[in-house]
C-alpha cells in the first residue's frame, strides 16, 4: 500500500497542482462537474490503480456521505485518514473512543477537494 511521501511530490501537492491548472470547461453541459474535478478524479484513479493509497486529511467544510440508501450524514470538521481505490474513497476517524468510517465515490471526494472542504496531507 502506498503512503503519501513527504520527501517527494505528495498526493496533496499533486492534486493542488492539477486542480489549479485545470482550464474552465469549454462547453456548456448539464453536469455540475467542472474541469478541475475531472483532473483530480483522473489523478486519484491513476495513482490508486495498482493498490489503495492512504493519506491523512482534514475536513474543513461540509462533507456528507450516505449510509447505504439512507439519509445523508455529515462527517464534521476533523482529521481523517482517506484511503482511495480506483473507484471509491474511504474515510476513517475516531469519534470519542469509537472508530467510524464513511465511503463515497471518488468523484465526490474530488469535488470536496476542489471546493476546499477536504485538505489532503494535513
mmCIF file of C-alpha atoms in Angstrom:
data_model
loop_
_atom_site.group_PDB
_atom_site.id
_atom_site.type_symbol
_atom_site.label_atom_id
_atom_site.label_comp_id
_atom_site.label_asym_id
_atom_site.label_seq_id
_atom_site.Cartn_x
_atom_site.Cartn_y
_atom_site.Cartn_z
ATOM 1 C CA UNK A 1 0.000 0.000 0.000
ATOM 2 C CA UNK A 2 1.381 3.416 -0.959
ATOM 3 C CA UNK A 3 1.692 6.131 1.682
ATOM 4 C CA UNK A 4 1.866 9.857 0.903
ATOM 5 C CA UNK A 5 5.571 10.679 0.809
ATOM 6 C CA UNK A 6 6.908 13.807 2.472
ATOM 7 C CA UNK A 7 10.173 13.982 0.522
ATOM 8 C CA UNK A 8 8.512 13.592 -2.890
ATOM 9 C CA UNK A 9 5.614 15.364 -4.552
ATOM 10 C CA UNK A 10 2.833 14.405 -2.174
ATOM 11 C CA UNK A 11 -0.639 13.356 -3.230
ATOM 12 C CA UNK A 12 -1.976 16.632 -1.815
ATOM 13 C CA UNK A 13 0.563 18.737 -3.749
ATOM 14 C CA UNK A 14 -0.097 16.883 -6.995
ATOM 15 C CA UNK A 15 -3.856 17.308 -6.653
ATOM 16 C CA UNK A 16 -3.484 21.002 -5.803
ATOM 17 C CA UNK A 17 -1.356 21.478 -8.927
ATOM 18 C CA UNK A 18 -3.860 19.646 -11.101
ATOM 19 C CA UNK A 19 -6.858 21.483 -9.691
ATOM 20 C CA UNK A 20 -5.247 24.896 -10.105
ATOM 21 C CA UNK A 21 -4.037 24.212 -13.646
ATOM 22 C CA UNK A 22 -7.339 22.911 -14.981
ATOM 23 C CA UNK A 23 -8.981 25.101 -17.563
ATOM 24 C CA UNK A 24 -12.578 26.159 -17.260
ATOM 25 C CA UNK A 25 -14.912 23.864 -19.193
ATOM 26 C CA UNK A 26 -15.076 24.825 -22.865
ATOM 27 C CA UNK A 27 -18.676 23.807 -23.418
ATOM 28 C CA UNK A 28 -21.924 24.004 -21.545
ATOM 29 C CA UNK A 29 -23.202 20.709 -20.188
ATOM 30 C CA UNK A 30 -25.942 19.560 -17.846
ATOM 31 C CA UNK A 31 -23.267 18.222 -15.477
ATOM 32 C CA UNK A 32 -22.257 20.227 -12.405
ATOM 33 C CA UNK A 33 -18.725 18.749 -12.678
ATOM 34 C CA UNK A 34 -16.036 21.223 -13.645
ATOM 35 C CA UNK A 35 -12.714 20.565 -15.346
ATOM 36 C CA UNK A 36 -10.645 20.643 -12.173
ATOM 37 C CA UNK A 37 -12.813 17.945 -10.574
ATOM 38 C CA UNK A 38 -12.222 15.727 -13.602
ATOM 39 C CA UNK A 39 -8.450 16.275 -13.359
ATOM 40 C CA UNK A 40 -8.401 15.443 -9.648
ATOM 41 C CA UNK A 41 -10.578 12.349 -10.089
ATOM 42 C CA UNK A 42 -8.442 11.129 -13.003
ATOM 43 C CA UNK A 43 -5.276 11.594 -10.960
ATOM 44 C CA UNK A 44 -6.730 9.774 -7.945
ATOM 45 C CA UNK A 45 -7.826 6.880 -10.170
ATOM 46 C CA UNK A 46 -4.400 6.639 -11.795
ATOM 47 C CA UNK A 47 -2.428 6.512 -8.532
ATOM 48 C CA UNK A 48 -4.887 4.064 -6.969
ATOM 49 C CA UNK A 49 -4.956 1.573 -9.843
ATOM 50 C CA UNK A 50 -2.337 -0.880 -8.521
ATOM 51 C CA UNK A 51 -3.109 -0.618 -4.823
ATOM 52 C CA UNK A 52 -5.028 1.637 -2.432
ATOM 53 C CA UNK A 53 -3.441 4.963 -1.485
ATOM 54 C CA UNK A 54 -3.723 6.165 2.096
ATOM 55 C CA UNK A 55 -3.330 9.802 3.140
ATOM 56 C CA UNK A 56 -4.188 11.924 6.165
ATOM 57 C CA UNK A 57 -6.570 14.797 5.531
ATOM 58 C CA UNK A 58 -8.629 17.413 7.296
ATOM 59 C CA UNK A 59 -12.320 18.059 6.843
ATOM 60 C CA UNK A 60 -12.640 21.860 6.869
ATOM 61 C CA UNK A 61 -16.077 22.248 5.284
ATOM 62 C CA UNK A 62 -19.346 20.389 4.871
ATOM 63 C CA UNK A 63 -18.612 16.802 3.760
ATOM 64 C CA UNK A 64 -21.516 14.371 3.613
ATOM 65 C CA UNK A 65 -21.878 10.668 2.944
ATOM 66 C CA UNK A 66 -24.840 8.381 2.518
ATOM 67 C CA UNK A 67 -25.050 5.230 4.620
ATOM 68 C CA UNK A 68 -26.472 2.728 2.151
ATOM 69 C CA UNK A 69 -29.591 4.188 0.615
ATOM 70 C CA UNK A 70 -30.448 6.172 3.736
ATOM 71 C CA UNK A 71 -30.132 9.797 4.706
ATOM 72 C CA UNK A 72 -27.050 11.963 4.291
ATOM 73 C CA UNK A 73 -24.731 12.311 7.296
ATOM 74 C CA UNK A 74 -22.103 14.984 7.824
ATOM 75 C CA UNK A 75 -18.626 13.819 8.837
ATOM 76 C CA UNK A 76 -17.863 17.028 10.720
ATOM 77 C CA UNK A 77 -14.662 19.038 10.883
ATOM 78 C CA UNK A 78 -11.865 16.744 11.981
ATOM 79 C CA UNK A 79 -8.727 14.922 10.924
ATOM 80 C CA UNK A 80 -9.399 11.763 8.919
ATOM 81 C CA UNK A 81 -7.500 9.024 7.136
ATOM 82 C CA UNK A 82 -8.562 8.744 3.497
ATOM 83 C CA UNK A 83 -7.908 5.585 1.520
ATOM 84 C CA UNK A 84 -8.624 5.668 -2.199
ATOM 85 C CA UNK A 85 -9.099 2.877 -4.686
ATOM 86 C CA UNK A 86 -9.736 3.319 -8.407
ATOM 87 C CA UNK A 87 -13.457 3.851 -7.664
ATOM 88 C CA UNK A 88 -14.041 4.807 -4.028
ATOM 89 C CA UNK A 89 -12.764 6.814 -1.093
ATOM 90 C CA UNK A 90 -12.961 5.501 2.457
ATOM 91 C CA UNK A 91 -12.772 7.999 5.333
ATOM 92 C CA UNK A 92 -11.937 6.758 8.829
ATOM 93 C CA UNK A 93 -11.737 8.673 12.104
ATOM 94 C CA UNK A 94 -12.352 8.360 15.825
ATOM 95 C CA UNK A 95 -15.500 9.800 17.343
ATOM 96 C CA UNK A 96 -14.663 9.777 21.025
ATOM 97 C CA UNK A 97 -13.316 6.283 21.693
ATOM 98 C CA UNK A 98 -15.166 4.614 18.815
ATOM 99 C CA UNK A 99 -13.802 4.330 15.283
ATOM 100 C CA UNK A 100 -16.085 5.469 12.469
ATOM 101 C CA UNK A 101 -15.944 5.094 8.685
ATOM 102 C CA UNK A 102 -17.649 6.534 5.622
ATOM 103 C CA UNK A 103 -17.369 5.541 1.970
ATOM 104 C CA UNK A 104 -18.110 7.672 -1.072
ATOM 105 C CA UNK A 105 -17.454 7.617 -4.801
ATOM 106 C CA UNK A 106 -14.103 9.019 -5.898
ATOM 107 C CA UNK A 107 -15.973 11.716 -7.825
ATOM 108 C CA UNK A 108 -17.442 13.035 -4.546
ATOM 109 C CA UNK A 109 -14.008 13.193 -2.906
ATOM 110 C CA UNK A 110 -12.694 15.046 -5.974
ATOM 111 C CA UNK A 111 -15.489 17.607 -5.699
ATOM 112 C CA UNK A 112 -14.815 18.128 -1.973
ATOM 113 C CA UNK A 113 -11.078 18.626 -2.640
ATOM 114 C CA UNK A 114 -11.705 21.175 -5.406
ATOM 115 C CA UNK A 115 -14.289 23.017 -3.276
ATOM 116 C CA UNK A 116 -11.767 23.193 -0.418
ATOM 117 C CA UNK A 117 -13.852 21.117 2.005
ATOM 118 C CA UNK A 118 -11.166 18.391 2.216
ATOM 119 C CA UNK A 119 -7.483 19.279 2.606
ATOM 120 C CA UNK A 120 -5.077 16.398 1.992
ATOM 121 C CA UNK A 121 -1.752 15.928 3.703
ATOM 122 C CA UNK A 122 -2.796 17.758 6.843
#
